[in-house]
Every structure is written in structure tokens, then in C-alpha cells.
Amino acid sequence: MAGKSTNRGRSGATGDSPTGEGPVTRAAVLAAALRIVDRDGVDGLSMRRLAEAVRRDPMVIYRHVPNKAAVLDGVAEVVFAELSVDPKDSDWMGQLRSVARDFRKIALDHPRVVPLLVTRPLATPLGLRPQAVLRPLEDILALLTHAGFSGPDALHIYRAVFGFLYGHVLNELQEIVENPDETDDLLRLGLYRLPIAEFPLLRGLAPALAEYDGAAELERGLDILLTGLAAHIPRDHGANPN
């Protein structure tokens, strides 16, 4: 019949899949985008590849995410949604440690998404960010004010902790060795390339650098950070415990 396409490989106006799997959703689009970024990195993501991944015409994808920037924001949103905070935990330091460990695990599970977690939210005014991105902030503020900190001090603690976390995961993911099978630490890390007269301390730390343990380093940093915050930021110990 004239005017009716016989190509079932293209989706129609309803957004149905060519295999009759039903209409696509924003969640399905973002899940496919996350898989692409996990596998190929941000540069490997395009609207065309995303459409192919969900077996839809690209125009169907644009109904859910208007452009690549919106897809990247959505990917950060999906991953941030994996992070949960218990705002009613009476042990605020223990809860922040748990959040930090969970964030590190998420980062290691999605290493190619980490740059989005660190940079994408900063490109959007606070009130315009997705709720999944803002939820950890709101819950940590609730946790800390419940523990007796003032609102501004709770915000200061949040910024200090997440600033540390962002730096930690970026640093851990960049601990790349040049020759993994080399037993000599200078050769393994490629530090032999550095002039000894200009970088004596860095070269001298080769054994410590080679023994880098991301989990242990996180705990050491949290010890220093949380102990310092607890000692220097006053609390209202008469705060309502409920």
C-alpha cells in the first residue's frame, strides 16, 4: 500500500520497538547510555549509538532526552541514585564513613562515569539539578543537623567530605602503572624517567606509591578529616535526638 512503510526496523510515531517490546522510557534510555559510557567512555556516547542500543529511531530518543548534554546529566543522575544516606543514624561519623565507602565502590564500578559525577552537577545551578543528585546533600544535612551541627556548619562538613571524596576517587583511578609485571618499583611506575636531581622525593617514594591501597587510603583520609571536623566545629549537644 502506498504511504505505508514495509520497513519494521524503524519505530513509528508511538515509539514502539521494531520487535514489539513496547514504548521506550527515559529510564531505559539512560540505562543504555550508562552501559555505553561504562564500556566506551563519554567520548563513545552519541545519540546515534544510543538509539541503536535501544533499537529505536533517533527521533524517539530525542523525546526523552533533548541532546547529549541531557543524556550525560541523566547518566550522573542514575549513578548518584545508587548512593543512599541514612539521615536518622545517631552515629554521624559512622554514617559518613559508610557513605564514603559506598561512593568509592560506585566510582570503582563506574570509573568512566566519575568525571561526570564530579563535573556535571557543577555545570547546573543547585536548584535545577536532578533530585537524585541533590538527595545525598539533603540527607547529609539532615544527618548533621540532627547530630547538633548548625545548618552552615553541616554544609561546610558536606563540602569538605565530598571534596575529599572526589579528589580521592580521581586520584585512585589514576594510579596507573607503566609495567605491571616489573618488580622494581621505579621501573614499574615509570619514575625512572624523572631526573633524580629534580624529583628526588618523588622517586624516593616509589615503594610507597607502588603499595597504594585505595581502601586503606580512604580510611586514613577519613580519620584525619572527620576527627578534625569533630574537634573544630561546635555542636549543640542539646539537639533533639528524635
XYZ file of C-alpha atoms in Angstrom:
242
model
C 0.000 0.000 0.000
C 1.251 3.460 -0.855
C 2.273 5.601 2.075
C 2.814 2.685 4.475
C 6.373 1.644 5.199
C 7.178 -2.031 4.970
C 10.397 -1.497 6.992
C 9.660 -2.718 10.510
C 13.209 -1.876 11.525
C 12.134 1.718 12.175
C 9.964 2.808 15.047
C 6.780 4.685 14.342
C 5.162 7.690 15.939
C 4.250 5.733 19.057
C 7.871 4.986 19.881
C 7.237 1.222 19.863
C 10.223 -1.001 19.262
C 10.583 -2.834 15.938
C 10.324 -6.133 17.830
C 7.117 -5.213 19.651
C 8.772 -4.691 23.033
C 6.587 -1.702 23.863
C 7.320 2.011 24.175
C 10.733 3.134 25.333
C 11.112 5.018 28.621
C 13.533 7.655 29.832
C 14.873 5.157 32.364
C 15.618 2.653 29.594
C 17.395 5.310 27.533
C 19.570 6.367 30.481
C 20.331 2.758 31.415
C 21.543 2.152 27.852
C 23.596 5.369 27.979
C 25.229 4.232 31.233
C 26.181 0.910 29.641
C 27.782 2.723 26.714
C 29.759 5.084 28.963
C 30.844 2.219 31.220
C 32.134 0.349 28.178
C 33.430 3.078 25.868
C 33.667 6.259 27.943
C 31.939 9.589 27.460
C 33.507 10.082 24.044
C 31.979 6.798 22.912
C 28.458 8.040 23.580
C 26.446 9.612 20.775
C 22.747 9.989 20.133
C 23.071 7.659 17.158
C 24.759 4.934 19.198
C 22.219 5.404 21.957
C 19.361 4.960 19.507
C 20.996 1.805 18.168
C 21.442 0.456 21.702
C 17.719 0.663 22.429
C 16.776 -0.232 18.846
C 14.808 2.915 18.248
C 14.763 5.642 15.660
C 16.859 8.575 16.961
C 13.781 10.806 16.954
C 12.249 8.579 19.646
C 15.320 9.142 21.839
C 15.006 12.910 21.471
C 11.534 12.759 23.007
C 13.091 11.664 26.291
C 16.459 13.469 26.255
C 16.780 16.532 24.010
C 20.547 16.348 23.462
C 23.757 14.671 24.566
C 24.224 17.099 27.453
C 20.884 15.980 28.871
C 21.961 12.350 28.471
C 25.182 12.990 30.402
C 23.227 14.741 33.152
C 20.913 11.741 33.236
C 23.789 9.269 33.497
C 25.159 11.183 36.505
C 21.648 11.163 37.959
C 21.317 7.390 37.566
C 24.640 6.701 39.264
C 24.052 9.191 42.095
C 20.754 7.407 42.754
C 22.814 4.376 43.826
C 24.153 6.366 46.802
C 21.987 6.252 49.909
C 22.303 8.091 53.224
C 20.548 7.295 56.488
C 19.744 10.761 57.874
C 18.490 9.283 61.159
C 21.711 7.471 62.054
C 22.778 8.601 65.537
C 26.449 7.983 64.631
C 27.088 10.789 62.160
C 30.763 9.941 61.713
C 29.990 6.269 61.118
C 27.303 7.169 58.592
C 29.639 9.487 56.683
C 32.244 6.717 56.603
C 29.623 4.358 55.183
C 28.631 6.922 52.550
C 32.279 7.470 51.630
C 32.877 3.731 51.214
C 29.729 3.374 49.119
C 30.753 6.321 46.936
C 34.170 4.761 46.361
C 32.528 1.454 45.391
C 30.217 3.238 42.949
C 33.215 5.037 41.464
C 35.135 1.779 41.019
C 32.054 0.145 39.491
C 31.653 3.036 37.026
C 35.155 4.518 36.605
C 34.372 6.151 33.266
C 31.379 7.921 34.796
C 33.390 9.502 37.626
C 34.270 12.671 35.651
C 30.522 13.195 35.144
C 29.838 12.765 38.858
C 32.448 15.376 39.689
C 31.812 17.931 36.945
C 28.270 17.647 35.548
C 26.396 18.837 38.660
C 28.694 21.862 38.924
C 27.587 22.989 35.465
C 23.979 23.381 36.664
C 22.565 25.784 39.267
C 21.866 23.953 42.511
C 18.072 24.199 42.330
C 17.984 22.901 38.749
C 19.907 19.708 39.418
C 18.034 16.382 39.406
C 16.596 15.339 42.738
C 18.696 12.161 42.724
C 21.815 14.344 42.624
C 20.570 16.591 45.441
C 19.241 13.801 47.678
C 22.621 12.903 49.263
C 23.167 16.583 50.100
C 19.732 16.949 51.708
C 20.100 13.713 53.665
C 23.602 14.558 54.911
C 22.404 17.987 56.017
C 19.593 16.235 57.912
C 22.083 13.773 59.423
C 24.390 16.534 60.635
C 21.758 18.964 61.908
C 20.185 16.022 63.753
C 23.629 15.489 65.324
C 23.647 19.071 66.582
C 25.562 20.988 63.927
C 24.206 24.269 62.646
C 22.974 24.423 59.058
C 26.008 26.369 57.774
C 28.420 24.049 59.611
C 26.605 20.986 58.243
C 27.055 22.413 54.734
C 30.738 23.017 55.461
C 31.172 19.382 56.541
C 29.381 18.125 53.428
C 31.623 20.197 51.186
C 34.756 19.054 52.989
C 33.810 15.372 52.869
C 32.722 15.319 49.223
C 35.630 17.485 48.146
C 37.892 14.867 49.715
C 35.924 12.008 48.124
C 36.038 13.498 44.636
C 39.767 14.017 44.909
C 40.317 10.558 46.354
C 38.464 8.614 43.657
C 40.034 10.637 40.854
C 43.456 10.001 42.355
C 42.800 6.299 42.898
C 41.582 5.790 39.356
C 44.723 7.451 38.015
C 47.124 5.176 39.889
C 48.213 3.554 36.642
C 51.463 1.629 36.353
C 53.616 1.566 33.260
C 54.910 -2.007 33.507
C 52.609 -4.119 35.743
C 54.920 -7.171 35.605
C 58.049 -5.238 36.603
C 59.259 -5.953 40.155
C 61.377 -2.823 40.579
C 59.099 -0.027 41.754
C 60.909 2.743 39.861
C 60.555 0.815 36.623
C 57.024 -0.370 37.357
C 55.715 3.179 37.829
C 57.867 4.742 35.127
C 59.520 7.026 37.698
C 62.941 6.222 36.267
C 62.077 8.704 33.532
C 62.206 11.589 36.018
C 65.559 13.353 36.572
C 66.763 12.335 40.028
C 68.169 15.798 40.727
C 64.776 17.419 40.134
C 62.452 14.797 41.676
C 64.414 13.096 44.461
C 61.489 12.878 46.900
C 59.017 11.546 44.380
C 61.463 8.918 43.170
C 62.277 8.020 46.757
C 58.614 7.326 47.469
C 58.409 4.687 44.740
C 57.827 1.803 47.205
C 55.007 3.682 48.957
C 53.442 4.652 45.639
C 53.657 1.084 44.379
C 51.885 -0.200 47.505
C 48.962 2.214 47.114
C 45.810 0.770 48.687
C 42.737 2.791 47.778
C 40.562 1.421 50.593
C 43.224 1.999 53.257
C 43.997 5.462 51.869
C 40.311 6.351 52.071
C 40.171 5.306 55.739
C 43.295 7.300 56.613
C 41.894 10.370 54.935
C 38.545 9.977 56.696
C 40.311 9.575 60.047
C 42.096 12.875 59.563
C 39.131 14.715 58.081
C 36.325 13.580 60.389
C 38.393 13.780 63.565
C 39.424 17.308 62.674
C 35.878 18.353 61.844
C 34.528 16.878 65.072
C 37.165 18.723 67.107
C 36.851 22.134 65.494
C 33.175 22.569 64.604
C 30.920 23.138 67.630
C 27.698 21.220 68.106
C 24.549 21.874 70.072
C 24.592 18.791 72.251
C 21.062 19.557 73.332
C 19.747 18.920 69.833
C 16.561 16.928 69.540
C 17.619 13.247 69.294
C 14.399 12.274 67.509
